[in-house]
JSON list of C-alpha atoms in Angstrom, two decimals:
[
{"chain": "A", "resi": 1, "resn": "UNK", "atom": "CA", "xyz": [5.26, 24.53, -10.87]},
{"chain": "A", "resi": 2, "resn": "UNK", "atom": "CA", "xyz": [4.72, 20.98, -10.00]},
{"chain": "A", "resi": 3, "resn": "UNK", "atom": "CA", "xyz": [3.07, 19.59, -7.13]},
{"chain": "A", "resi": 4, "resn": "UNK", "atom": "CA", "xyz": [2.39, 16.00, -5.75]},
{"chain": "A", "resi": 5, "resn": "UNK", "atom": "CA", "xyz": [-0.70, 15.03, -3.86]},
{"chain": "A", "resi": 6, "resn": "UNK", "atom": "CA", "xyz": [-0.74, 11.85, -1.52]},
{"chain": "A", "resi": 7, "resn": "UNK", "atom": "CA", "xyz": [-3.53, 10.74, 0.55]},
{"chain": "A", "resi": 8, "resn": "UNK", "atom": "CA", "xyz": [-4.80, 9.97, 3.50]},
{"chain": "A", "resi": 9, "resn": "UNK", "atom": "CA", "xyz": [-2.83, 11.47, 5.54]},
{"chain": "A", "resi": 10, "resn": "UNK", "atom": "CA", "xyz": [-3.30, 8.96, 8.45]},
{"chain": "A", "resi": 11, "resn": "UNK", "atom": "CA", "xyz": [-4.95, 5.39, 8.41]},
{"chain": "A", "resi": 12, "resn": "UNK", "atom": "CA", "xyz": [-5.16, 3.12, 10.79]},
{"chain": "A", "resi": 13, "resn": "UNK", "atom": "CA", "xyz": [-6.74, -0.76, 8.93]},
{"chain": "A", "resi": 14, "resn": "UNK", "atom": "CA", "xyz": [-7.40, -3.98, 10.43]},
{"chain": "A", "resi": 15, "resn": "UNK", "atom": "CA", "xyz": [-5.18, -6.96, 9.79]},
{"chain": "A", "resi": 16, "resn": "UNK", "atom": "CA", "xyz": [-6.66, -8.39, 6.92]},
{"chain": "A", "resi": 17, "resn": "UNK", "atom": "CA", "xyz": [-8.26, -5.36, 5.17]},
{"chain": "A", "resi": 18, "resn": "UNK", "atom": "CA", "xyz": [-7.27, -3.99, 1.93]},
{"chain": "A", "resi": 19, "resn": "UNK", "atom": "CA", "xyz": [-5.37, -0.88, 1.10]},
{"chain": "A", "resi": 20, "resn": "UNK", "atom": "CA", "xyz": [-5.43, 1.84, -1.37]},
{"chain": "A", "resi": 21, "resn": "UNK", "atom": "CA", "xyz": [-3.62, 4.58, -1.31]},
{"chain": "A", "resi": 22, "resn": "UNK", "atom": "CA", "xyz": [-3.07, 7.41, -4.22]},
{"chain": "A", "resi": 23, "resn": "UNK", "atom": "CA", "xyz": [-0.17, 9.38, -5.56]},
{"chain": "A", "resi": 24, "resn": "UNK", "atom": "CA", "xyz": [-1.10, 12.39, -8.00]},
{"chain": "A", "resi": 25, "resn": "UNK", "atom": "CA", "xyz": [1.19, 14.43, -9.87]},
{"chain": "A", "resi": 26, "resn": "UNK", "atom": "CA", "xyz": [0.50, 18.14, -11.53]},
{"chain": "A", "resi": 27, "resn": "UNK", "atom": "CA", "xyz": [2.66, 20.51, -13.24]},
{"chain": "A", "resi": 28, "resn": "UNK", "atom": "CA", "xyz": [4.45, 17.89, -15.29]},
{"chain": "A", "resi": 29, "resn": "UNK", "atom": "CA", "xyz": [4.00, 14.90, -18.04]},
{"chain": "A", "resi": 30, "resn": "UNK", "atom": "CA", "xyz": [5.85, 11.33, -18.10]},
{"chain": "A", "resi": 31, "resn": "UNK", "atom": "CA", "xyz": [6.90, 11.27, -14.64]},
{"chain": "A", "resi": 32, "resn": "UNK", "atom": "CA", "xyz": [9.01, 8.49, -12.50]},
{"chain": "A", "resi": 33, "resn": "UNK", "atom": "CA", "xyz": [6.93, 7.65, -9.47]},
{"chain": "A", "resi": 34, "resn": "UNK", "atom": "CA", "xyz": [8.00, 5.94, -6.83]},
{"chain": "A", "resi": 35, "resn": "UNK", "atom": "CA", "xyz": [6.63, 4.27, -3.54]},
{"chain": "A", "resi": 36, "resn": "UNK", "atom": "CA", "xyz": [8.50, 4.23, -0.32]},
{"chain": "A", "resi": 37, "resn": "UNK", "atom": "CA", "xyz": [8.31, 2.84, 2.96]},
{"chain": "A", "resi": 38, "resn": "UNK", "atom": "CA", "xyz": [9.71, 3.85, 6.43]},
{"chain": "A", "resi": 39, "resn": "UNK", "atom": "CA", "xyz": [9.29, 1.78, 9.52]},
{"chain": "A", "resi": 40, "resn": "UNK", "atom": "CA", "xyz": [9.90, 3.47, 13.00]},
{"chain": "A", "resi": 41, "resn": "UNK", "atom": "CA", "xyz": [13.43, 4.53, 13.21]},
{"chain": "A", "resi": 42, "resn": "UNK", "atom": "CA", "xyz": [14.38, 3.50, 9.96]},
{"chain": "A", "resi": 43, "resn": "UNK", "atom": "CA", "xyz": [15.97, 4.73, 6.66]},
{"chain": "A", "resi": 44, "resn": "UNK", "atom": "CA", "xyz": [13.75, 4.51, 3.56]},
{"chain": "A", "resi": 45, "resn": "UNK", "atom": "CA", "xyz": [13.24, 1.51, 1.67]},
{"chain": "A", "resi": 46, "resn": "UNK", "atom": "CA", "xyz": [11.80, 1.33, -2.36]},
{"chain": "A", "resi": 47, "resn": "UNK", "atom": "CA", "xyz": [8.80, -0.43, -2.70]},
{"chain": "A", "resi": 48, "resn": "UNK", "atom": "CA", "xyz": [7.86, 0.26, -6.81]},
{"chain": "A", "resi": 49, "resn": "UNK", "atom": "CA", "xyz": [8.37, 2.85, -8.87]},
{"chain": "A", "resi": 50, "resn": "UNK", "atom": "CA", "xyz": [7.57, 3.27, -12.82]},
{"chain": "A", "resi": 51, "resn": "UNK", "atom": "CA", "xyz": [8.72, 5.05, -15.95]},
{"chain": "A", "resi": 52, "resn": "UNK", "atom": "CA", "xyz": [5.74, 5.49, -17.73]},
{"chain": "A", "resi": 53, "resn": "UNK", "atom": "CA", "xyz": [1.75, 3.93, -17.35]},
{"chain": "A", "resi": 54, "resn": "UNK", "atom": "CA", "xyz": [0.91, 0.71, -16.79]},
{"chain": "A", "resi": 55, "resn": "UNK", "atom": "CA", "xyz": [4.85, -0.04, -16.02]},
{"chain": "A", "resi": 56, "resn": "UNK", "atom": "CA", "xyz": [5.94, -1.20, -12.55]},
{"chain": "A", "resi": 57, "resn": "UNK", "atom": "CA", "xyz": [8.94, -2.65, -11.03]},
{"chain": "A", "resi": 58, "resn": "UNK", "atom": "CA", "xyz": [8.85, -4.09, -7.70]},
{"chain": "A", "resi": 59, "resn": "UNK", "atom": "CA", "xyz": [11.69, -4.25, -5.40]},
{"chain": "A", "resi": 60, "resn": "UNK", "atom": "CA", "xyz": [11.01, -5.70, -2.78]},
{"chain": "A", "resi": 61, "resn": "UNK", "atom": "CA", "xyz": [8.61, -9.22, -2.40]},
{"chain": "A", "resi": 62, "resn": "UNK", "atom": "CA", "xyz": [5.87, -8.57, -0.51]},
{"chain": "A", "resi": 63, "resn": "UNK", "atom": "CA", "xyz": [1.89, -8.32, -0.46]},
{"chain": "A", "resi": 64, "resn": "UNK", "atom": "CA", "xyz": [1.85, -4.60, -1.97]},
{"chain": "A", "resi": 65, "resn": "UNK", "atom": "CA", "xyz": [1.16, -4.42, -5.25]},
{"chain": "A", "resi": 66, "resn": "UNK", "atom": "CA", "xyz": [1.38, -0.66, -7.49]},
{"chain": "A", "resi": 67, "resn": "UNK", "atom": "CA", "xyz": [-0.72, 0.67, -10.69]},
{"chain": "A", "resi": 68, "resn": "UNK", "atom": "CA", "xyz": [-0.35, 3.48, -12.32]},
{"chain": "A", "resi": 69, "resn": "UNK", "atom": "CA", "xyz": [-3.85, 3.85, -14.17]},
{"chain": "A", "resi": 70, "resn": "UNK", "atom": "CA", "xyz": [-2.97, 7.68, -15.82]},
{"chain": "A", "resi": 71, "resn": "UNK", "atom": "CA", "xyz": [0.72, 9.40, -16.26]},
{"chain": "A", "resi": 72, "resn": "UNK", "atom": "CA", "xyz": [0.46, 10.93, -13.67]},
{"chain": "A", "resi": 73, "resn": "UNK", "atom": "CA", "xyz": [-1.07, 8.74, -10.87]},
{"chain": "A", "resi": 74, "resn": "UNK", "atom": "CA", "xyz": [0.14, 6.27, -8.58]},
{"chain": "A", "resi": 75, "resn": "UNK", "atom": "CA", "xyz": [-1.80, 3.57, -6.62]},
{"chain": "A", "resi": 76, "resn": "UNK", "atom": "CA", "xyz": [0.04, 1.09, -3.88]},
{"chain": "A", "resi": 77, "resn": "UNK", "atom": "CA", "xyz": [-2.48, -1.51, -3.04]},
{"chain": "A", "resi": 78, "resn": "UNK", "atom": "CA", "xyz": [-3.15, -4.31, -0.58]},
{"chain": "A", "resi": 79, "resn": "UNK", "atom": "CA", "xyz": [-5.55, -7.38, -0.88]},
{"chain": "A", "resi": 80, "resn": "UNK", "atom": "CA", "xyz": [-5.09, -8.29, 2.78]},
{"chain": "A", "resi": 81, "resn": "UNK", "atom": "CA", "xyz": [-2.69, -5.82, 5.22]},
{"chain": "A", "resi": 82, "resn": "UNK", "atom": "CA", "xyz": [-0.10, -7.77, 7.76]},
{"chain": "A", "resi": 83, "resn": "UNK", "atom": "CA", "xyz": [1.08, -5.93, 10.72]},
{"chain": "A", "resi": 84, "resn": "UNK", "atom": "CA", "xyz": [4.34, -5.79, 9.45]},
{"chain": "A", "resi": 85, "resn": "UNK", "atom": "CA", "xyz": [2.64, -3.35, 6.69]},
{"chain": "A", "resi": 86, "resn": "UNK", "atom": "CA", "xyz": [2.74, -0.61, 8.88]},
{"chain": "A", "resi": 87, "resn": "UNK", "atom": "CA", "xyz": [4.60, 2.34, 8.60]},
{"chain": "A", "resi": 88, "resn": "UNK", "atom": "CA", "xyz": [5.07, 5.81, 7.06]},
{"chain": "A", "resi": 89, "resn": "UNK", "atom": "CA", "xyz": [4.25, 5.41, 3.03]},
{"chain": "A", "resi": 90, "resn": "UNK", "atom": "CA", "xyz": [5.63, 8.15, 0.85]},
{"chain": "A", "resi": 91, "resn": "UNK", "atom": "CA", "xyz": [5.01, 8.60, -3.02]},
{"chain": "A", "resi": 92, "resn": "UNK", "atom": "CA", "xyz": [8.07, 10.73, -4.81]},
{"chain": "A", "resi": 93, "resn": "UNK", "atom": "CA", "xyz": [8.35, 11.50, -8.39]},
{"chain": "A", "resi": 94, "resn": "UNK", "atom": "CA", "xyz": [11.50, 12.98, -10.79]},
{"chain": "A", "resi": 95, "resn": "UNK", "atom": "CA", "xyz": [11.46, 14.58, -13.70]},
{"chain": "A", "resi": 96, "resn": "UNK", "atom": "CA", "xyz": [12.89, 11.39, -15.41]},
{"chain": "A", "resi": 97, "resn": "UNK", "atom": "CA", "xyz": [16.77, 9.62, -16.43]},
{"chain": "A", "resi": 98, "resn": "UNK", "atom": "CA", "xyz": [18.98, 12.44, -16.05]},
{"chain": "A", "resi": 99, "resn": "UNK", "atom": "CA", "xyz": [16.77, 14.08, -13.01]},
{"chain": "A", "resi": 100, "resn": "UNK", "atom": "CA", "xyz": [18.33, 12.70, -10.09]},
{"chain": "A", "resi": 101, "resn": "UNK", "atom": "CA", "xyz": [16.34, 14.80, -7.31]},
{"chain": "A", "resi": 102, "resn": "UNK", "atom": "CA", "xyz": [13.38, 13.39, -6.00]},
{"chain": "A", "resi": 103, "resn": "UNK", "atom": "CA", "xyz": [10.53, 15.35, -4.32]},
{"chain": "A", "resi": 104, "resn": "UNK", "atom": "CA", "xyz": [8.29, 13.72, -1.90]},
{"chain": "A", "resi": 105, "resn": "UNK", "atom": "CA", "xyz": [4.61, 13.55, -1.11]},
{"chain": "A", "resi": 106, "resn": "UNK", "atom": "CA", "xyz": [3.75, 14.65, 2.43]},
{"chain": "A", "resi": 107, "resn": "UNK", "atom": "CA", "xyz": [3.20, 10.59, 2.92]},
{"chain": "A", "resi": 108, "resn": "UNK", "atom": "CA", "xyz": [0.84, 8.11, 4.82]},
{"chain": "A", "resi": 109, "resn": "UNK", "atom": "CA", "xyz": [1.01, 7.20, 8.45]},
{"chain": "A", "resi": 110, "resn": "UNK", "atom": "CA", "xyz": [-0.37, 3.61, 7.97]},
{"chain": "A", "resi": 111, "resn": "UNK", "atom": "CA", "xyz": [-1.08, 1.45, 11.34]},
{"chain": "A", "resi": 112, "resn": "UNK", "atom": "CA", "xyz": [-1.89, -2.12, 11.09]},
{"chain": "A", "resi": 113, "resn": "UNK", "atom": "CA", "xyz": [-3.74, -3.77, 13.95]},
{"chain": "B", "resi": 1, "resn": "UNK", "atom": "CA", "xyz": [28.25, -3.09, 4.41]},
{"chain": "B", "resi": 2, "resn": "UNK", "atom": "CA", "xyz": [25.22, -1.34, 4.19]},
{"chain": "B", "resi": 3, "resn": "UNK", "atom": "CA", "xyz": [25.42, 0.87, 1.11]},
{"chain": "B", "resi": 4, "resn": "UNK", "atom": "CA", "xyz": [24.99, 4.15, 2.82]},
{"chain": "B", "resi": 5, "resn": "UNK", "atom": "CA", "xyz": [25.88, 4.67, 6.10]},
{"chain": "B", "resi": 6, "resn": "UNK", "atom": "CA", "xyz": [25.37, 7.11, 8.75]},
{"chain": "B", "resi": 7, "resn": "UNK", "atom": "CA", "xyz": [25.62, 7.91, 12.30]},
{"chain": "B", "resi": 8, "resn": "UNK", "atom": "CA", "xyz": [22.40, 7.63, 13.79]},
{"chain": "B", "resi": 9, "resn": "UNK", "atom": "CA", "xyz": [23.41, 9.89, 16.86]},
{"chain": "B", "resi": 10, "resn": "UNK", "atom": "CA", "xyz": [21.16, 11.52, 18.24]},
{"chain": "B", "resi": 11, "resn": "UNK", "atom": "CA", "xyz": [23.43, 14.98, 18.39]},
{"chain": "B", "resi": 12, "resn": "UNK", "atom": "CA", "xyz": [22.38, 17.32, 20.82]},
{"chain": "B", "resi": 13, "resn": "UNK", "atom": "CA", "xyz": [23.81, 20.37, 20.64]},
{"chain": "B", "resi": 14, "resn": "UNK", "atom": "CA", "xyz": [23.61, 24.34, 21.90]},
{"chain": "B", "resi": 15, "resn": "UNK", "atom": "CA", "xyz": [22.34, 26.85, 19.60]},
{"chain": "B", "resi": 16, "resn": "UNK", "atom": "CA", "xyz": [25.42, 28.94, 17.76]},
{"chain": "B", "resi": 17, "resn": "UNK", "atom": "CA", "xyz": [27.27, 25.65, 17.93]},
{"chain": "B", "resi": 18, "resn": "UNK", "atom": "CA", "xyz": [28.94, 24.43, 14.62]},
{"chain": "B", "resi": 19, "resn": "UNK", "atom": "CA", "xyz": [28.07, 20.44, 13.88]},
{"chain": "B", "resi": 20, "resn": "UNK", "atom": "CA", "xyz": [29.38, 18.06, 11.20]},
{"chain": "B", "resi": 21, "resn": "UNK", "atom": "CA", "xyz": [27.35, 14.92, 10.37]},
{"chain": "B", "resi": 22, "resn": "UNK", "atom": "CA", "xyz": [29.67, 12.18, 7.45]},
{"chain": "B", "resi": 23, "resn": "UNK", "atom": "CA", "xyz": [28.66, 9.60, 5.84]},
{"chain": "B", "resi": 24, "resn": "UNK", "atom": "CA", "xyz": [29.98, 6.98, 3.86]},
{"chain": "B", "resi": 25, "resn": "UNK", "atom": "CA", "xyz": [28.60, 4.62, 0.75]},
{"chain": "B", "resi": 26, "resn": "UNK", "atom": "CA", "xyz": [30.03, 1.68, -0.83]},
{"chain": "B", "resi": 27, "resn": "UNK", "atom": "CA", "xyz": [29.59, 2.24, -4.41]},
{"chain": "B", "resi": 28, "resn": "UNK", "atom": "CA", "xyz": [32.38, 3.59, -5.69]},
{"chain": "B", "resi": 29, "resn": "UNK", "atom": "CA", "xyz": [30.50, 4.01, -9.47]},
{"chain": "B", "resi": 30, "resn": "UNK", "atom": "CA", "xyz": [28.06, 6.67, -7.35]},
{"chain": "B", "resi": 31, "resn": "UNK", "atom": "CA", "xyz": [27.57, 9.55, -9.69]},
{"chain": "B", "resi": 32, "resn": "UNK", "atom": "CA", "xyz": [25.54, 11.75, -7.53]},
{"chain": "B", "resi": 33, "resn": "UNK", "atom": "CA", "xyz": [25.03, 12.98, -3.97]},
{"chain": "B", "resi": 34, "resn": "UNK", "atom": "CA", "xyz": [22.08, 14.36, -1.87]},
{"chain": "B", "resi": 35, "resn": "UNK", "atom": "CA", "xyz": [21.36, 15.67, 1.82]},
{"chain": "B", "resi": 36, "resn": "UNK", "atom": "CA", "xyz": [17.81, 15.76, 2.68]},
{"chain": "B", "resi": 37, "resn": "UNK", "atom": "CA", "xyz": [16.13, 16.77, 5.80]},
{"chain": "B", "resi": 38, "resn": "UNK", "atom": "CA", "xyz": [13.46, 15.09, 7.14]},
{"chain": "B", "resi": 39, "resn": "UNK", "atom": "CA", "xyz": [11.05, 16.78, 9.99]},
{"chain": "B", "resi": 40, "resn": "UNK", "atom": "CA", "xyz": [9.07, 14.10, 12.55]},
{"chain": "B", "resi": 41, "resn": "UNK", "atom": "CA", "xyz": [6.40, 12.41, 10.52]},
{"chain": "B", "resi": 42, "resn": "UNK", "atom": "CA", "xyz": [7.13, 14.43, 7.47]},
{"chain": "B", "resi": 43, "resn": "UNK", "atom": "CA", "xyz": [8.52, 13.55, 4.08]},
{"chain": "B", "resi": 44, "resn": "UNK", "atom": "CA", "xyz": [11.93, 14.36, 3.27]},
{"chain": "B", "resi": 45, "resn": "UNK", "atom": "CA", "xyz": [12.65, 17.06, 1.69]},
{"chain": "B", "resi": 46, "resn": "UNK", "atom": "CA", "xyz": [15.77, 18.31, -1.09]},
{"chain": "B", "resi": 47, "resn": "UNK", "atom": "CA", "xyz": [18.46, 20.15, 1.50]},
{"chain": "B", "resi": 48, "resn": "UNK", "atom": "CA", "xyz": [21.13, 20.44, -0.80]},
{"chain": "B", "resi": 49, "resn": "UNK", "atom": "CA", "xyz": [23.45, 18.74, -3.58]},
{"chain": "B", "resi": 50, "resn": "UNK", "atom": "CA", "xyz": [27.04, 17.47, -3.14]},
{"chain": "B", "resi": 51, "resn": "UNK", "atom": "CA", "xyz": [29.54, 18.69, -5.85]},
{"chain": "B", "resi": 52, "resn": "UNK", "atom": "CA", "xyz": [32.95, 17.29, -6.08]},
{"chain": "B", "resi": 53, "resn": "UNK", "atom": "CA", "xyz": [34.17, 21.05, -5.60]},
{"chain": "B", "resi": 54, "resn": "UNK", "atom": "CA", "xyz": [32.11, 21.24, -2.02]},
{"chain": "B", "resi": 55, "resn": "UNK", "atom": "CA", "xyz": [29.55, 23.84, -1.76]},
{"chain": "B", "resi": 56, "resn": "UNK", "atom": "CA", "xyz": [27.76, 25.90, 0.25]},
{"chain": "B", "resi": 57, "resn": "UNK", "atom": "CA", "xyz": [24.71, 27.33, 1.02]},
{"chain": "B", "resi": 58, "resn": "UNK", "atom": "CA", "xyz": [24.45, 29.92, 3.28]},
{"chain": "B", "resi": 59, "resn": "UNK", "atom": "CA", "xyz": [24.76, 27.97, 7.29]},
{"chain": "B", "resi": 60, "resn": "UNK", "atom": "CA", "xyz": [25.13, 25.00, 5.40]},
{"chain": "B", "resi": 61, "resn": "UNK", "atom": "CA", "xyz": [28.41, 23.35, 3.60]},
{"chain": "B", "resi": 62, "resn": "UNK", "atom": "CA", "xyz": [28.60, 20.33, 1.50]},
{"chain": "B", "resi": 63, "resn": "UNK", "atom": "CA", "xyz": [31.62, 18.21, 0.94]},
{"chain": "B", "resi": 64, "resn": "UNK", "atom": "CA", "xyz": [32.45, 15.02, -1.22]},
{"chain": "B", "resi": 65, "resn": "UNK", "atom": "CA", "xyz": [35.33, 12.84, -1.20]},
{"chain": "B", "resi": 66, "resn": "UNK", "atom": "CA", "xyz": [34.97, 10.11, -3.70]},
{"chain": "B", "resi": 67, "resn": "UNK", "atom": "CA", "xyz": [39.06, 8.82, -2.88]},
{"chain": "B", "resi": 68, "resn": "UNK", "atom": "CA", "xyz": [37.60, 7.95, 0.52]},
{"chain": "B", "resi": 69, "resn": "UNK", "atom": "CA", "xyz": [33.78, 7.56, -0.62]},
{"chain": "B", "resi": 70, "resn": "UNK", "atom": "CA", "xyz": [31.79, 9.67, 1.93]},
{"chain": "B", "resi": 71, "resn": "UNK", "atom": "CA", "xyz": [30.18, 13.26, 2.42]},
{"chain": "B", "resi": 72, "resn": "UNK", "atom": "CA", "xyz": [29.93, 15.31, 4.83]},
{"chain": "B", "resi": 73, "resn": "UNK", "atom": "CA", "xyz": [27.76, 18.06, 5.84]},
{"chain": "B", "resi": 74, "resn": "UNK", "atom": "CA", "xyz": [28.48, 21.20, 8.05]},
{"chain": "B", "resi": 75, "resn": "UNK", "atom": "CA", "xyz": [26.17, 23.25, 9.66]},
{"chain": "B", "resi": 76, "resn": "UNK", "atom": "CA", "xyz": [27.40, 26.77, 11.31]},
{"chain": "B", "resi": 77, "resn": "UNK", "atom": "CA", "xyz": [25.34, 28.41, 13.72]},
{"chain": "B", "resi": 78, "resn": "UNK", "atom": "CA", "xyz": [23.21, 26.23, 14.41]},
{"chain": "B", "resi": 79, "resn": "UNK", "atom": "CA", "xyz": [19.16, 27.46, 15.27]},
{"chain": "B", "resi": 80, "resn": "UNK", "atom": "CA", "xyz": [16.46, 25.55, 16.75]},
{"chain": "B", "resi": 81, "resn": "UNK", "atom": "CA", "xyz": [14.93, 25.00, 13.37]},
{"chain": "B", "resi": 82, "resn": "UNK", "atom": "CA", "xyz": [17.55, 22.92, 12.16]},
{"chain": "B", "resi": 83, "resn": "UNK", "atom": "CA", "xyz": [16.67, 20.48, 14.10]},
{"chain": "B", "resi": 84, "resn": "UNK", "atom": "CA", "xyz": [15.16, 17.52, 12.31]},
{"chain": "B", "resi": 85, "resn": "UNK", "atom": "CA", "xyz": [16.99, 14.16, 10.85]},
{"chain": "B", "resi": 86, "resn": "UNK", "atom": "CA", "xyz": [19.52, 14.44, 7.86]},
{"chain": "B", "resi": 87, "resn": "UNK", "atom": "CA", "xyz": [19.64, 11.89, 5.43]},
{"chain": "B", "resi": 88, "resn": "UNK", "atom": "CA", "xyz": [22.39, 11.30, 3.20]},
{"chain": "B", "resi": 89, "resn": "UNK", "atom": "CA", "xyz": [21.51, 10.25, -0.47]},
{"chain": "B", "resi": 90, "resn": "UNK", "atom": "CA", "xyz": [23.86, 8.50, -2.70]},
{"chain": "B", "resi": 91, "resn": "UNK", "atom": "CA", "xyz": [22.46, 8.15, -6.67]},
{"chain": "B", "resi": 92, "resn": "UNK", "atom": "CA", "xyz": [24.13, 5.35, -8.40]},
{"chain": "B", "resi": 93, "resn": "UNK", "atom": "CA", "xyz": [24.58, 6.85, -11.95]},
{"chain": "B", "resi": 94, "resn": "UNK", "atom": "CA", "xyz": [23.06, 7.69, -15.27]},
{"chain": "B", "resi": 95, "resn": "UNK", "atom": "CA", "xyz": [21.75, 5.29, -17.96]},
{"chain": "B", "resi": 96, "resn": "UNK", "atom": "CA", "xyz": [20.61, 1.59, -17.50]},
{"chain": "B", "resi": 97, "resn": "UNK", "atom": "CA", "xyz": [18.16, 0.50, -15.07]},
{"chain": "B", "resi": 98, "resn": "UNK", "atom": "CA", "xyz": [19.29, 3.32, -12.04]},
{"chain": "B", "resi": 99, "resn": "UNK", "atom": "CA", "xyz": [15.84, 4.83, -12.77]},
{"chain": "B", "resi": 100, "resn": "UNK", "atom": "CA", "xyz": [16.13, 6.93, -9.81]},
{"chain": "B", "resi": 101, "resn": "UNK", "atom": "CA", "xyz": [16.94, 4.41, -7.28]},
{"chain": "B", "resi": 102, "resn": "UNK", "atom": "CA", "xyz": [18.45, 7.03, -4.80]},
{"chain": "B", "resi": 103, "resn": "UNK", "atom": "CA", "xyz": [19.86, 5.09, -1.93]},
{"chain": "B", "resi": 104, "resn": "UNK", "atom": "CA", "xyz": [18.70, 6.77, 1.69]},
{"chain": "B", "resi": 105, "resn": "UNK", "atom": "CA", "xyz": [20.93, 6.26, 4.59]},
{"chain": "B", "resi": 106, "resn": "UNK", "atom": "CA", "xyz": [19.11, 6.16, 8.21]},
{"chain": "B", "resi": 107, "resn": "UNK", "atom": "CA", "xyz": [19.53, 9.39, 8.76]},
{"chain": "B", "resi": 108, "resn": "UNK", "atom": "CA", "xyz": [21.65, 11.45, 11.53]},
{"chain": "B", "resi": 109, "resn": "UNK", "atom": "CA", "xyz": [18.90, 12.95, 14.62]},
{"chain": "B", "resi": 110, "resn": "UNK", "atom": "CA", "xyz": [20.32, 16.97, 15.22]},
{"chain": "B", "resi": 111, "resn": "UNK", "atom": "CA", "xyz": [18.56, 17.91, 18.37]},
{"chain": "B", "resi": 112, "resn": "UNK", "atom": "CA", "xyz": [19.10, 21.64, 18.89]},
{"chain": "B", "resi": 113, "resn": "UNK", "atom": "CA", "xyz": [18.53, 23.09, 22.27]},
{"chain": "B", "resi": 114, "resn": "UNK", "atom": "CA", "xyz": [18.65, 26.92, 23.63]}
]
């Protein structure tokens, strides 16, 4: 069966620090991934996602950037964190076009101060 | 108009009660449909699909109306483990660039009590 792996669970950065956090995926080859974001009290918002390594799409501007090194890993990065950066990050993958259901990490509390 | 919209609520109800939470999108292309439920500082997770037909699933019952563009979903006898946030999900289509971009609403708050 397939599984996906996020971590940390928790992280609480400086302003100004950098960010990595990592995405696996087992059980299954040639993945979508995607990154998400939730702020407090609010629905959830695409960040990147990819349909195959080394291939990202952003869609959203902002000072996150995503690689995706190996099929089946996912990396959302930061250079220098903002407060506005915090929030509840959540990696999700599909079985591809055609697989409409998307099953989620168990996410990233991130807090900025 | 936001693409997918819900009632936040919160809805606060006893346990046994019946509760309906709708929710309406703007694309009227959508091909597919999605609740998910999402537990406090959890990730969301798959509740149930939306056929055009309705469907159920045990408590739970699922219903589409693409003339009037939103779902709806039904939950009977309600426990105190059903209470989390429901999100409605609204996939665009198949082929092009969709890739998967599921559209969340902000999700309904169920707050069951004894």
């Amino acid at each position: 069966s397939q599984t996906i792996h996020q971590w940390p669970a928790t992280l609480v950065q400086p302003v100004g620090s950098p960010l990595s956090l990592e995405c696996t995926v087992e059980g299954t080859s040639n993945p979508n991934l995607y990154w998400y974001r939730q702020a407090a009290g609010r629905g959830l918002q695409l960040l990147f996602y990819s349909v195959g390594i080394g291939q990202i799409s952003s869609e959203v501007p902002q000072n996150l950037s995503a690689s995706r090194p190996q099929d089946r890993q996912f990396i959302l990065s930061s250079k220098k964190l903002l407060l506005s950066d915090s929030g509840f990050y959540l990696c999700a993958w599909r079985a591809g076009q055609g697989y409409e259901k998307l099953f989620f990490g168990s996410g990233t509390q991130l807090s900025v101060l | 108009r936001k693409e997918v919209e819900q009632d936040p609520g919160p809805f606060n109800v006893p346990e046994g009660a019946t509760v309906a939470f709708n929710c309406t999108y703007s694309n009227s292309a959508s091909q597919s449909f999605f609740w998910y439920r999402q537990d406090c500082r959890k990730e969301p997770k798959l509740l149930m699909s939306v056929y055009s037909s309705g469907n159920e699933d045990g408590r739970f019952t699922a219903q589409l109306n693409r003339a009037s563009q939103y779902i709806s979903l039904l939950i009977r006898d309600s426990k105190l483990s059903d209470s989390a946030t429901y999100l409605c999900v609204v996939h665009p289509g198949a082929g092009g660039t969709s890739y998967g971009k599921l559209t969340f609403g902000q999700g309904t708050i169920l707050t069951v009590h004894p």
